[in-house]
Short mmCIF file of C-alpha atoms and ligand atoms in Angstrom, two decimals:
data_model
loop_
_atom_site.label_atom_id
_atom_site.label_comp_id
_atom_site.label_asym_id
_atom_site.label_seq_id
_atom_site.Cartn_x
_atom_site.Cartn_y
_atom_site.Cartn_z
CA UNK A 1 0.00 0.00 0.00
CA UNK A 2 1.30 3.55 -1.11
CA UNK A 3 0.90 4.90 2.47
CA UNK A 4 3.44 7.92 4.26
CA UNK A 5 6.32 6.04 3.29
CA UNK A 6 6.08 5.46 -0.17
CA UNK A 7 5.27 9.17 -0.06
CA UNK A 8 8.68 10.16 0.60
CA UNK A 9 10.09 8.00 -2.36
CA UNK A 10 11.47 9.00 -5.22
CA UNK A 11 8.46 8.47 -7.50
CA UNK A 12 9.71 9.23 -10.62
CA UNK A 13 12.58 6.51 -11.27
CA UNK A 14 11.72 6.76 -15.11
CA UNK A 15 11.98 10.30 -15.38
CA UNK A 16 8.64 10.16 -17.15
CA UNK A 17 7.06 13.51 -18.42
CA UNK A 18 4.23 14.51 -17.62
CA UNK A 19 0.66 13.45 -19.76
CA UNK A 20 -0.21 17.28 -20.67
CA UNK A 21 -1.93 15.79 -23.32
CA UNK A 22 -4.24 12.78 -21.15
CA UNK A 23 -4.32 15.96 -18.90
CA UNK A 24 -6.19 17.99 -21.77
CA UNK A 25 -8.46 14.79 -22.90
CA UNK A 26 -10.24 14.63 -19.16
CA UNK A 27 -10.67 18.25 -19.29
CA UNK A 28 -12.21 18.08 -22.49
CA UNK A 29 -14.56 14.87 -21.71
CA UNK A 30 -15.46 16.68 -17.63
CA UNK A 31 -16.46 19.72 -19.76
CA UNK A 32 -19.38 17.85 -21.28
CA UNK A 33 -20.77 18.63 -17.83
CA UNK A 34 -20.24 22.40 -18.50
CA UNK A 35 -21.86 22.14 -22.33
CA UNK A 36 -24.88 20.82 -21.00
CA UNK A 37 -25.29 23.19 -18.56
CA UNK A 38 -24.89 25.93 -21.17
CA UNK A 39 -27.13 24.13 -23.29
CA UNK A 40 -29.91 22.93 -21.35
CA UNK A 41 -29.76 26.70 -19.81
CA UNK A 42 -29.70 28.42 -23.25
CA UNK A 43 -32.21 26.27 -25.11
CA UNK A 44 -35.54 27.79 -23.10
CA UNK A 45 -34.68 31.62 -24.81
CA UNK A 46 -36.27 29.95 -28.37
CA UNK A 47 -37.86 27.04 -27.20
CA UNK A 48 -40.44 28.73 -25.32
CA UNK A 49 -41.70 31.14 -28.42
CA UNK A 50 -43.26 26.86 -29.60
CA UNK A 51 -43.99 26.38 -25.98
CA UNK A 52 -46.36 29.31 -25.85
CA UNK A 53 -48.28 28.17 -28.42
CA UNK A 54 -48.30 24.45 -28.14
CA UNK A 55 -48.76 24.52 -24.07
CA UNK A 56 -51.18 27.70 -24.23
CA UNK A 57 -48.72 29.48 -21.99
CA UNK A 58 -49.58 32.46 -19.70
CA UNK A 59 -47.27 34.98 -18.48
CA UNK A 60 -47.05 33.24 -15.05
CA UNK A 61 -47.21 29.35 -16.51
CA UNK A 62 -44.08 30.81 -18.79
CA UNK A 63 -42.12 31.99 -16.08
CA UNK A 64 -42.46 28.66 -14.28
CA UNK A 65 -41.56 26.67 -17.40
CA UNK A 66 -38.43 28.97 -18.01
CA UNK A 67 -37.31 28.78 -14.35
CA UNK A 68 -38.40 25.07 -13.36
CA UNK A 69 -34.73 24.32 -14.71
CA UNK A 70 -33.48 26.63 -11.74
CA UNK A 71 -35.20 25.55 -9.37
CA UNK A 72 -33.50 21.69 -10.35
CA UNK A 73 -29.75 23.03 -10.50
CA UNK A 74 -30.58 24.86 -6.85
CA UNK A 75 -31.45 21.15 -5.43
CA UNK A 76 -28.80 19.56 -7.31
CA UNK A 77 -25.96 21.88 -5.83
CA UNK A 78 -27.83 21.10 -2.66
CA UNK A 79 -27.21 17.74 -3.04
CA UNK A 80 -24.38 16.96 -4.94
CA UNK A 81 -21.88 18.18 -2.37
CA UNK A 82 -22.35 15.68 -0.40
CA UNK A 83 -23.10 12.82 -3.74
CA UNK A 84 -19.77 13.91 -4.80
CA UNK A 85 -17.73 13.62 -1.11
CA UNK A 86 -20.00 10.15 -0.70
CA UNK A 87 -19.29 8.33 -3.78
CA UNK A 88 -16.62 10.48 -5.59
CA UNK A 89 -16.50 12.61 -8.19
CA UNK A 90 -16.24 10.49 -11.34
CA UNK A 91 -19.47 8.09 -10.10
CA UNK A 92 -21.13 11.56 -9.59
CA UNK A 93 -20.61 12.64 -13.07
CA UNK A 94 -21.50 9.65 -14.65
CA UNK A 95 -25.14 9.24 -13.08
CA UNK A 96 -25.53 12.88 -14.20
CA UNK A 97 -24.73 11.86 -17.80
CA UNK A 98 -27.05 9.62 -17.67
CA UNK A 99 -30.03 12.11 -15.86
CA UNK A 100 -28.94 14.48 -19.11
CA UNK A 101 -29.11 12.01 -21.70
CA UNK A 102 -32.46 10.46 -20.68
CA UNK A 103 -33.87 13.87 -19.54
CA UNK A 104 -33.41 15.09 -22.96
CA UNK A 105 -35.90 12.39 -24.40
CA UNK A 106 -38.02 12.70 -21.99
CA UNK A 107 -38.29 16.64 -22.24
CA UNK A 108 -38.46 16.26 -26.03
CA UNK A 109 -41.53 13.59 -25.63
CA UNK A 110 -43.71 15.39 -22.80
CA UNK A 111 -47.32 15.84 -24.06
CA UNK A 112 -48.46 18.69 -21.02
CA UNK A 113 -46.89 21.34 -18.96
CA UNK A 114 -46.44 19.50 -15.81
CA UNK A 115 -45.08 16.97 -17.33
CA UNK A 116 -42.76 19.20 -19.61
CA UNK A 117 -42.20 21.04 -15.89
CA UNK A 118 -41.08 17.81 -13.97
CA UNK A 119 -38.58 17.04 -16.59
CA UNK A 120 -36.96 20.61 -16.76
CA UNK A 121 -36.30 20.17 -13.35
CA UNK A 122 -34.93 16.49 -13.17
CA UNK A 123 -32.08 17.78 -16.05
CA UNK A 124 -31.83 20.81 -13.58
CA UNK A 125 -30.71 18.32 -10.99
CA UNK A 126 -28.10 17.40 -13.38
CA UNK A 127 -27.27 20.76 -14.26
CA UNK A 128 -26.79 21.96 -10.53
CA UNK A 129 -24.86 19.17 -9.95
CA UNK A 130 -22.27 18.97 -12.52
CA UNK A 131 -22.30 22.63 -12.61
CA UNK A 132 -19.14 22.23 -9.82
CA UNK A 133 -18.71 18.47 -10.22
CA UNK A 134 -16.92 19.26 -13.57
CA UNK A 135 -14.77 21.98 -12.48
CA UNK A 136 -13.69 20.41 -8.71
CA UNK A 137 -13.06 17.28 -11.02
CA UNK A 138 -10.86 18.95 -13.40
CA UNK A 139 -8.86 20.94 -10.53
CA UNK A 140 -8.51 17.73 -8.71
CA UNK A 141 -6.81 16.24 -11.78
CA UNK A 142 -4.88 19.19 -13.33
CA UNK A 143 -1.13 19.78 -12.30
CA UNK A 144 -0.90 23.15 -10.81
CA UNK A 145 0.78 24.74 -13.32
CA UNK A 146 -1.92 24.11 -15.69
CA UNK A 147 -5.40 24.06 -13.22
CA UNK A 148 -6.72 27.49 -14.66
CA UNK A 149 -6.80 26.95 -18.13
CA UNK A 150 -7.76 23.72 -17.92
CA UNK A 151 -10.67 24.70 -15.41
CA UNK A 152 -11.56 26.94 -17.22
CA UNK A 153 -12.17 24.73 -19.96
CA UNK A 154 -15.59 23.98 -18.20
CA UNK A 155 -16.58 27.99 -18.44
CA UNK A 156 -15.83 27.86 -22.08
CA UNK A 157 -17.83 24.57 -22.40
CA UNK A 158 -20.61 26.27 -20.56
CA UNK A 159 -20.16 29.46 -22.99
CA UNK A 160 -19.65 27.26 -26.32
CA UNK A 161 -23.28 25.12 -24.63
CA UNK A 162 -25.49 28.78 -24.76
CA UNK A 163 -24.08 29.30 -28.09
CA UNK A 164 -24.86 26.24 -30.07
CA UNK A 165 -27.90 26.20 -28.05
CA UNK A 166 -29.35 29.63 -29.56
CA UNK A 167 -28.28 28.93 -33.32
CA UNK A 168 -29.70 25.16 -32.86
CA UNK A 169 -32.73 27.29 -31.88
CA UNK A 170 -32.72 29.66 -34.66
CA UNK A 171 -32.02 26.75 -37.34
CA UNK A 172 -35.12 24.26 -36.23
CA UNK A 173 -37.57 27.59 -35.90
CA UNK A 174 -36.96 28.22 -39.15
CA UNK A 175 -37.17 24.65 -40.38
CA UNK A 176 -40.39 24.66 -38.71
CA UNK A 177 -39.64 21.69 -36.47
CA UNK A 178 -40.90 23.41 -32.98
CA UNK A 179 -39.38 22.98 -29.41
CA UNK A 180 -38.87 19.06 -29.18
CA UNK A 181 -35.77 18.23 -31.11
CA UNK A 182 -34.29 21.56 -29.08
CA UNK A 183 -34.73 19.43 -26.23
CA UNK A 184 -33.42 15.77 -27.71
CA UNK A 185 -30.53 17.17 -28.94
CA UNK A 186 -29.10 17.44 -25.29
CA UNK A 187 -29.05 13.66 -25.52
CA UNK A 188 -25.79 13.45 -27.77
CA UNK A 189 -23.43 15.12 -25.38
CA UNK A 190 -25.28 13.80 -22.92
CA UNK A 191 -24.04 10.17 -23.94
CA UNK A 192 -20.50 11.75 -24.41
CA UNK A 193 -20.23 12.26 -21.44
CA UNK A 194 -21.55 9.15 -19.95
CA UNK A 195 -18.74 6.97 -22.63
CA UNK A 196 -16.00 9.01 -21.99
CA UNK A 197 -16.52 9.33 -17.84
CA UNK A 198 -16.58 5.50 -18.19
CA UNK A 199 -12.83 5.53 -19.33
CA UNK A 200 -11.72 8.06 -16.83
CA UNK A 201 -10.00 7.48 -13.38
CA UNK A 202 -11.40 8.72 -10.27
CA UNK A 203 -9.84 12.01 -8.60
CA UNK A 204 -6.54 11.28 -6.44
CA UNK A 205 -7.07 14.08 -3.70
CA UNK A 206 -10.79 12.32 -3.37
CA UNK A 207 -8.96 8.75 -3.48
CA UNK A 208 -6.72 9.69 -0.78
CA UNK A 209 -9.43 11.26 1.19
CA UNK A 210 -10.83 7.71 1.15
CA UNK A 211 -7.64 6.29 2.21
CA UNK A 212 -7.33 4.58 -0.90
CA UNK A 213 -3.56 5.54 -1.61
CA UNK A 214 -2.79 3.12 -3.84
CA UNK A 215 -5.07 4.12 -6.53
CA UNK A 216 -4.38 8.04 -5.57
CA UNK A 217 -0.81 7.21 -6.29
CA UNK A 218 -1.39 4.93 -9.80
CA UNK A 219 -3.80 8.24 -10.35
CA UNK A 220 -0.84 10.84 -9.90
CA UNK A 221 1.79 8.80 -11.70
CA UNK A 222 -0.54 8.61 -14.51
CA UNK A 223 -1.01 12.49 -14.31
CA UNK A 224 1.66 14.16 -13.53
CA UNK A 225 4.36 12.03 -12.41
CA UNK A 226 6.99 14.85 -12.63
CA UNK A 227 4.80 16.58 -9.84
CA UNK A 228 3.77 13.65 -8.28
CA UNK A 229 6.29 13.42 -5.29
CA UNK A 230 5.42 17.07 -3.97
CA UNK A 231 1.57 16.43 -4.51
CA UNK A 232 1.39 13.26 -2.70
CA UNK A 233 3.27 14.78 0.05
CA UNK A 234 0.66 18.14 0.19
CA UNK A 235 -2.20 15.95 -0.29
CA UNK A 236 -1.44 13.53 2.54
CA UNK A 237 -0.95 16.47 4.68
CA UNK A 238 -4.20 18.16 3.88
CA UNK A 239 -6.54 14.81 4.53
CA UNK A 240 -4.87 14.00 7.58
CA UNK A 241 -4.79 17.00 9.30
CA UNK A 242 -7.60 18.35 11.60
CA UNK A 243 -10.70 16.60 12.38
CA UNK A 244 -13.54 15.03 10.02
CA UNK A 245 -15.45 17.82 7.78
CA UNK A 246 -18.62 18.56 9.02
CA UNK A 247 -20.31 22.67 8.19
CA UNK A 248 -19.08 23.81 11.06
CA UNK A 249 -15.34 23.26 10.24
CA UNK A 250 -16.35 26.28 7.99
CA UNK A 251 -16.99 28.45 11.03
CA UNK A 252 -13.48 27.62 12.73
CA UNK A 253 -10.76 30.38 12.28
CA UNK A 254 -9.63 31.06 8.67
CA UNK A 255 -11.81 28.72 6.74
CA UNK A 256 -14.93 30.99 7.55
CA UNK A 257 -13.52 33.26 5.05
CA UNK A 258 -13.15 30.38 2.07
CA UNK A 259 -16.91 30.10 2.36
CA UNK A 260 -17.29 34.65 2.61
CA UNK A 261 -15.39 34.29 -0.45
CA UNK A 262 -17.22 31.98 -2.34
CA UNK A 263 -20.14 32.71 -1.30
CA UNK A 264 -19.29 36.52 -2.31
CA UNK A 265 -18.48 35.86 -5.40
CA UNK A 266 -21.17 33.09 -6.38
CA UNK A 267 -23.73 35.66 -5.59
CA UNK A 268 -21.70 38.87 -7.17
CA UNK A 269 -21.58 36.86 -10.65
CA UNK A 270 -25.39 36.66 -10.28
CA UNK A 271 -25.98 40.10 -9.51
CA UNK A 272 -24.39 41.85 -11.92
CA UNK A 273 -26.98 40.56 -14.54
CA UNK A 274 -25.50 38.40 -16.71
CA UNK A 275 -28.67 36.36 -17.03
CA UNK A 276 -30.61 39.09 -18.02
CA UNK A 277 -28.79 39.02 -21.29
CA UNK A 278 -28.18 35.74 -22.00
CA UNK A 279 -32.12 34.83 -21.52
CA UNK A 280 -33.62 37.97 -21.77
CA UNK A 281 -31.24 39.46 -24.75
CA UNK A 282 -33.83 39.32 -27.70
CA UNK A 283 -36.04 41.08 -25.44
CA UNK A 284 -33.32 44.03 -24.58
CA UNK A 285 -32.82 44.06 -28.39
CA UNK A 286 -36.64 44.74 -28.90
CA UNK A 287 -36.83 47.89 -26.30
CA UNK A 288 -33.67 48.82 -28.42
CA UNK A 289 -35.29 49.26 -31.41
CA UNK A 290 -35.10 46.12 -32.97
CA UNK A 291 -37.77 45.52 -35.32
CA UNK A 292 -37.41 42.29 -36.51
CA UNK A 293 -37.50 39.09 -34.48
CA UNK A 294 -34.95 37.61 -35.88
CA UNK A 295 -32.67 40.29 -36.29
CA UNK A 296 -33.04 40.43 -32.25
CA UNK A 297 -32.14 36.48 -32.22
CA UNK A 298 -29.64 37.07 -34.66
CA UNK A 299 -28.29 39.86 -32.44
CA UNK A 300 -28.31 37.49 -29.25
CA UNK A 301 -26.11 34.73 -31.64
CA UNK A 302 -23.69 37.31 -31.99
CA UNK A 303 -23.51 37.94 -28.39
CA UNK A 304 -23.22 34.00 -27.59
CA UNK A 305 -20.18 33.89 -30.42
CA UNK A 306 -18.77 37.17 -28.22
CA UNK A 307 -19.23 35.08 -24.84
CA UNK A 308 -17.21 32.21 -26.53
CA UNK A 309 -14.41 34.27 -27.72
CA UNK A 310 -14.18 36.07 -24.61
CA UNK A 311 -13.23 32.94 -22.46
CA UNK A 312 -10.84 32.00 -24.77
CA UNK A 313 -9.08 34.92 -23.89
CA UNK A 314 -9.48 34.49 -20.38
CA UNK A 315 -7.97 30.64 -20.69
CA UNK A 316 -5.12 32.22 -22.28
CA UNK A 317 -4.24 34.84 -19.65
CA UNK A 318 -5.63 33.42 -16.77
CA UNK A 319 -2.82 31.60 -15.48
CA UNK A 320 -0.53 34.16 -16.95
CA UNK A 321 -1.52 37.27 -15.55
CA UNK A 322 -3.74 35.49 -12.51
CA UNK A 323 -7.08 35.52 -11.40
CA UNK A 324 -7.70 39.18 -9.54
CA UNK A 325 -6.86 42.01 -12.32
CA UNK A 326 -9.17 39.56 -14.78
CA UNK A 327 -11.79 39.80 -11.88
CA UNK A 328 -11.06 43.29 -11.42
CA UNK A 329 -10.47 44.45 -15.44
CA UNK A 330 -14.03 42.58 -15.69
CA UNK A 331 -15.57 44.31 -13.00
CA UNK A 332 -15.03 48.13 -14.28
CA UNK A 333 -15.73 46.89 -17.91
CA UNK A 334 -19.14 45.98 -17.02
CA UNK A 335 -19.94 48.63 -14.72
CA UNK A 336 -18.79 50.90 -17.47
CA UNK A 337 -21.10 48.98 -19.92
CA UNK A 338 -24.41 48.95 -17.49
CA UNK A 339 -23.70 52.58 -17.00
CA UNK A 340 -23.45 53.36 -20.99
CA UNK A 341 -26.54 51.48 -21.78
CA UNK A 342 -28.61 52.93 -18.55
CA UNK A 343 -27.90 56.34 -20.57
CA UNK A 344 -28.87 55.40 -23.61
CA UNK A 345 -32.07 54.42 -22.61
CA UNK A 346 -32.20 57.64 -20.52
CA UNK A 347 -31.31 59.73 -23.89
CA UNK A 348 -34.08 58.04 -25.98
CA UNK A 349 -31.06 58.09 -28.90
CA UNK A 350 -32.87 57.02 -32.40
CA UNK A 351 -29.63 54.58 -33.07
CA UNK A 352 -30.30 52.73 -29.42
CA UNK A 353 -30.14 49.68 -31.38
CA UNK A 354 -26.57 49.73 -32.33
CA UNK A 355 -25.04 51.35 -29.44
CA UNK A 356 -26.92 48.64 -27.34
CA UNK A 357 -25.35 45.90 -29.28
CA UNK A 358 -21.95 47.71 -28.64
CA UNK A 359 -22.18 48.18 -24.62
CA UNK A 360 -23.78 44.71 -24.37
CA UNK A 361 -20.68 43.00 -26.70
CA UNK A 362 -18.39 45.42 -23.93
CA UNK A 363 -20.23 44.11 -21.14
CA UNK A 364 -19.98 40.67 -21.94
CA UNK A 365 -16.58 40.39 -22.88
CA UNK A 366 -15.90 41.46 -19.70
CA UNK A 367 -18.28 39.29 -18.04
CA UNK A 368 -16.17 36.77 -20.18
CA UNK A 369 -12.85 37.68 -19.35
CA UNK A 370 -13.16 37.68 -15.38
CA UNK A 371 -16.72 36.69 -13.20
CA UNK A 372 -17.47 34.25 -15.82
CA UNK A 373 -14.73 32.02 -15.67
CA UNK A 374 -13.00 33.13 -12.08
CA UNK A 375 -16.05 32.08 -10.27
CA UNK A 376 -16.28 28.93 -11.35
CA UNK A 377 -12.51 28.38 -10.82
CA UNK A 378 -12.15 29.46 -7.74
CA UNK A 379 -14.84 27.61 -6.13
CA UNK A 380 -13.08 24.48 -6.95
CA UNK A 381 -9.46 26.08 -5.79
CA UNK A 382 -10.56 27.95 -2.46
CA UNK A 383 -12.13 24.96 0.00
CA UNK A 384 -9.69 22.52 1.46
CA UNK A 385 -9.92 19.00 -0.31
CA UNK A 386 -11.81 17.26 2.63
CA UNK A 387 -14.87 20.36 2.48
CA UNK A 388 -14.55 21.28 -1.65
CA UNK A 389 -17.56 18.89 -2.07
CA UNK A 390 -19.63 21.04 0.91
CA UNK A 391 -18.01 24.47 0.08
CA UNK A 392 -18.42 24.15 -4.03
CA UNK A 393 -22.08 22.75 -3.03
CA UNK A 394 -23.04 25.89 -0.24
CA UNK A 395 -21.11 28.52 -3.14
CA UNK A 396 -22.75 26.92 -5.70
CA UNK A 397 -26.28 26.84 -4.26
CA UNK A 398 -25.72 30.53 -3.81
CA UNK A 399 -25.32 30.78 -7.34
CA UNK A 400 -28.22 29.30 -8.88
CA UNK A 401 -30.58 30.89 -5.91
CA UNK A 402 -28.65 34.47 -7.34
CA UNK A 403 -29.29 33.18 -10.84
CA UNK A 404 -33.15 32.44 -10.28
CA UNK A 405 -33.92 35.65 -8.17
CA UNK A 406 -32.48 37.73 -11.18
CA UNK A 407 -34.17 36.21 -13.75
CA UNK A 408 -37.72 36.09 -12.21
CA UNK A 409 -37.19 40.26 -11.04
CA UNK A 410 -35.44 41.57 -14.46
CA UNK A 411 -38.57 42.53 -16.12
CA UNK A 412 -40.48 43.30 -13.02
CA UNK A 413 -37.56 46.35 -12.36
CA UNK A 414 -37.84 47.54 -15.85
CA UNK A 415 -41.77 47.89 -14.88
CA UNK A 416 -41.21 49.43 -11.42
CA UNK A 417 -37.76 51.37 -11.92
CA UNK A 418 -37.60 51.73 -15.48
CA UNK A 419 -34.96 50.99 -17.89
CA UNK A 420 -32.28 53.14 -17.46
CA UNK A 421 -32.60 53.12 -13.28
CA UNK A 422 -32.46 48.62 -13.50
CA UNK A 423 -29.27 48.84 -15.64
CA UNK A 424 -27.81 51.43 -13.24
CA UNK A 425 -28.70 49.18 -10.27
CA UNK A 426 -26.71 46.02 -11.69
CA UNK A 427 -23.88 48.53 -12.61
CA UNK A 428 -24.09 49.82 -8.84
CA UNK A 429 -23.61 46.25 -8.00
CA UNK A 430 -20.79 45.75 -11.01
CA UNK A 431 -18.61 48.35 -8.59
CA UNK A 432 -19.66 46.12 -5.25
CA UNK A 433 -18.19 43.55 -7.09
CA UNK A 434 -14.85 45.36 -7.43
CA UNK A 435 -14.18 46.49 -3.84
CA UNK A 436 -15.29 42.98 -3.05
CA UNK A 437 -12.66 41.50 -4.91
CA UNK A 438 -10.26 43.89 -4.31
CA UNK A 439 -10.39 43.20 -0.58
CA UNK A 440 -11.14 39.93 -0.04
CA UNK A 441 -10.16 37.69 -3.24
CA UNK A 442 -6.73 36.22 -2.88
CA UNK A 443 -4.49 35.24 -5.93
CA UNK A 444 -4.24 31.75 -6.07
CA UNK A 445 -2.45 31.57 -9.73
CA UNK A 446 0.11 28.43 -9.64
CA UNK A 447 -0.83 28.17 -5.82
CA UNK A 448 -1.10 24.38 -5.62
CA UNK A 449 -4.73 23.49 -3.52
CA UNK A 450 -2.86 22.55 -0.49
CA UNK A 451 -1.11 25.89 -0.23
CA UNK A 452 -4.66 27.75 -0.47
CA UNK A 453 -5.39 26.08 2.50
CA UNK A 454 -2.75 26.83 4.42
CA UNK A 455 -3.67 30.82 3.53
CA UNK A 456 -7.01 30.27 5.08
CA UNK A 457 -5.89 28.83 8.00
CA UNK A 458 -2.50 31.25 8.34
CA UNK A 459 -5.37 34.14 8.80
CA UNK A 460 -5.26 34.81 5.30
CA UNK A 461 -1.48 35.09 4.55
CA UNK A 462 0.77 32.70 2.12
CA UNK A 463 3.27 30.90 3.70
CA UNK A 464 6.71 32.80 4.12
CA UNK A 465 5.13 35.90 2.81
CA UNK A 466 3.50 38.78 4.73
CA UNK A 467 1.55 40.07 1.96
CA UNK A 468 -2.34 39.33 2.00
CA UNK A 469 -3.47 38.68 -1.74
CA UNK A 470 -0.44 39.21 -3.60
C1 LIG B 501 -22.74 31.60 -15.14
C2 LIG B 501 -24.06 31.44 -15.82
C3 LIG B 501 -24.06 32.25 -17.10
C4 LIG B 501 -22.88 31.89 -17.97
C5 LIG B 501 -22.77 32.81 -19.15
C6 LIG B 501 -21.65 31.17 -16.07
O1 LIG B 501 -20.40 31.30 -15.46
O2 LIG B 501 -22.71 30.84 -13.95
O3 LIG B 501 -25.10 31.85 -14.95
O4 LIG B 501 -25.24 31.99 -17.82
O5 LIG B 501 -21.67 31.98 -17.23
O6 LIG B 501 -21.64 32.55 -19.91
#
């Protein structure tokens, strides 16, 4: 058995290289998770123009069958937490895989609302739950050096998911086919996910927090054998230090502030609005000016491609140039962007149309470039290994909750405060978001997990430095 001592061996006797490419291939296949939630989140903007018709919808019955899928991730980040710390993260993902793949059928075949209702919020289980599975999966995999980009894969999964999702939309509206096959398409990736989880190996920090070192060791060689000496050694002193998890190891010195953090920022990426745009954006378009239906959906495609290209960016810089001036960059951008587009509803202007396209392509890219992607990264990097299931679960929960209280008050403030005074409020909250950051966030760029830990519990400090976020 690989136990302490075999920790302190020299585990790399064939001077292997690392697998930066096997490394890349179970970022790719855990990012399946990510696509479908960008999908099955995305779909509803044009599937529920059909729905209207076909289900008779009201105003209110709409609103429940656009948010039913909300109210499914909130109870599957309630959940999977603990699914995840129970029977590990690569069982976890694979009984989602199969909840999206048979979801997707059975969305595509409901004959009433209720029905159509029930199933929107079984593949919002699935949705809540891999919605941090995915990420915590692929940071408990990745070598340090690599962990953001490769994390981040997930955000541009989720980003690539909305995308497809609204020009699969606008190709079977105007083939005529109606809301169904939206829904069965899920099913593909869906099963991609389900094959490929089936090849991968289980998570070595969640292996070792088993006590199964042997396999946590085969895991590591496998991954990152160059690394794996020093990651061993960090991960066995992580799991066997302190007592078992329970919530209130959260409330003990230092780790209180892992959960501020995350919590923070799972609830500042809601509240700056980003879901009023991407399931609300056609609307926007219309008070714009817009004429046209589809040149409003058209509009919203471009702002899906924008939302794509924007994370690729951040991949590229994020574990360059770290994680806080990508929050913070992001943060003014859209502040600046809610502000500009708050005026030019004010000012009535007779181009709105355009210059709305322009603020919300500003305010997305820097949604893109730093709450977007950081978020999600840094609730799988900021929990120590034995509570990431509990902390990505409580930060995640936050999330959706944000995410489902935005979307049912956006048009409700446009009635009561008007246009220009709603954007002004999320851009109010944009700036929040920055002195948030700026205070609180720590850098954790090329930080291996174990270190963060040790900040938390050092009262917020790195080891051997005095600085605070640096
Ligand atoms: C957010 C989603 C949002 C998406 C847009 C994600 O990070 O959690 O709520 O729809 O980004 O790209």
């Amino acid at each position: 058995m690989a136990t302490t001592s075999s920790i302190h061996e020299d585990v790399n006797p064939q001077g292997k290289a690392s697998h930066p490419l096997a490394v890349y291939g179970i970022a790719a296949v855990a990012a399946l998770g990510g696509l479908l939630f960008g999908y099955d989140t995305g779909v509803i903007s044009g599937a529920s123009l059909f729905l209207r018709k076909d289900f008779a919808l009201t105003s209110f019955t709409e609103e429940l069958a656009v948010s039913s899928l909300l109210i499914g991730t909130i109870i599957g980040a309630v959940v999977g937490g603990r699914m995840s710390d129970a029977i590990g993260r690569k069982k976890t993902l694979i009984i989602m895989a199969i909840i999206f793949a048979v979801g997707a059928i059975l969305t595509a075949l409901m004959p009433n609302l209720p029905l159509f209702i029930a199933c929107r919020i079984l593949v919002g289980f699935a949705v809540g739950v891999a919605s941090f599975v995915s990420p915590m999966y692929i940071a408990e995999m990745a070598p340090p050096k690599l962990r953001g980009g490769l994390v981040t894969f997930n955000q541009l999964a989720v980003t690539i998911g909305i995308a497809v999702s609204y020009w699969i939309d606008l190709a079977l509206a105007n083939a005529n086919l109606g809301w169904r096959p939206m829904f069965a398409v899920a099913a593909i990736p869906g099963l991609g996910l389900l094959v490929g989880m089936l090849f991968l190996s289980e998570s070595p920090r969640w292996l070792a927090g088993k006590d199964r070192w042997d396999e946590a060791d085969k895991a590591l060689n496998y991954l990152s054998p160059a690394d794996k000496k020093q990651e061993l050694k960090s991960i066995h002193e992580a799991v066997t230090s302190g007592s078992p998890p329970t919530i209130r190891s959260f409330f003990r010195a230092g780790l209180s502030m892992a959960l501020v953090v995350g919590v923070g920022l799972a609830l500042f990426q809601q509240f700056v609005g980003i879901n009023t745009v991407i399931y609300y954006a056609p609307t926007i378009f219309g008070y714009a000016g817009f004429k046209s239906a589809t040149g409003a959906i058209l509009a919203t495609s471009v702002v899906g491609v924008v939302n794509v290209i924007g994370t690729i960016i951040a991949i590229v810089l994020l574990d360059r140039v770290g994680r806080r001036p990508l929050l913070l960059v992001g943060s003014v951008g859209m502040a600046v962007a809610l502000v500009a587009m708050g005026a030019i509803f004010q000012a009535g202007a007779s181009n709105a149309g355009t210059l709305i396209l322009i603020s919300l392509l500003v305010y997305i890219v820097s949604f893109a470039i730093g709450m977007g992607p950081v978020f999600w990264l840094l609730s799988s990097e900021l929990f120590p290994t034995r509570l990431r299931g509990t902390g990505g679960s409580i930060s995640t929960v936050a999330n959706w909750g944000g995410n489902l209280l935005i979307s049912i008050t956006f048009l409700s403030l446009i009635d009561v405060l008007g246009k220009p005074f709603t954007f002004w409020l999320y851009a109010i909250l944009a700036i929040a978001s920055f002195v948030f950051c700026w205070f609180l966030v720590p850098e954790t760029n090329g930080r291996n997990l174990e270190n963060i830990e040790s900040y938390w519990k050092n009262g917020r400090k790195w080891e051997g430095t005095d600085a605070k976020h640096e």
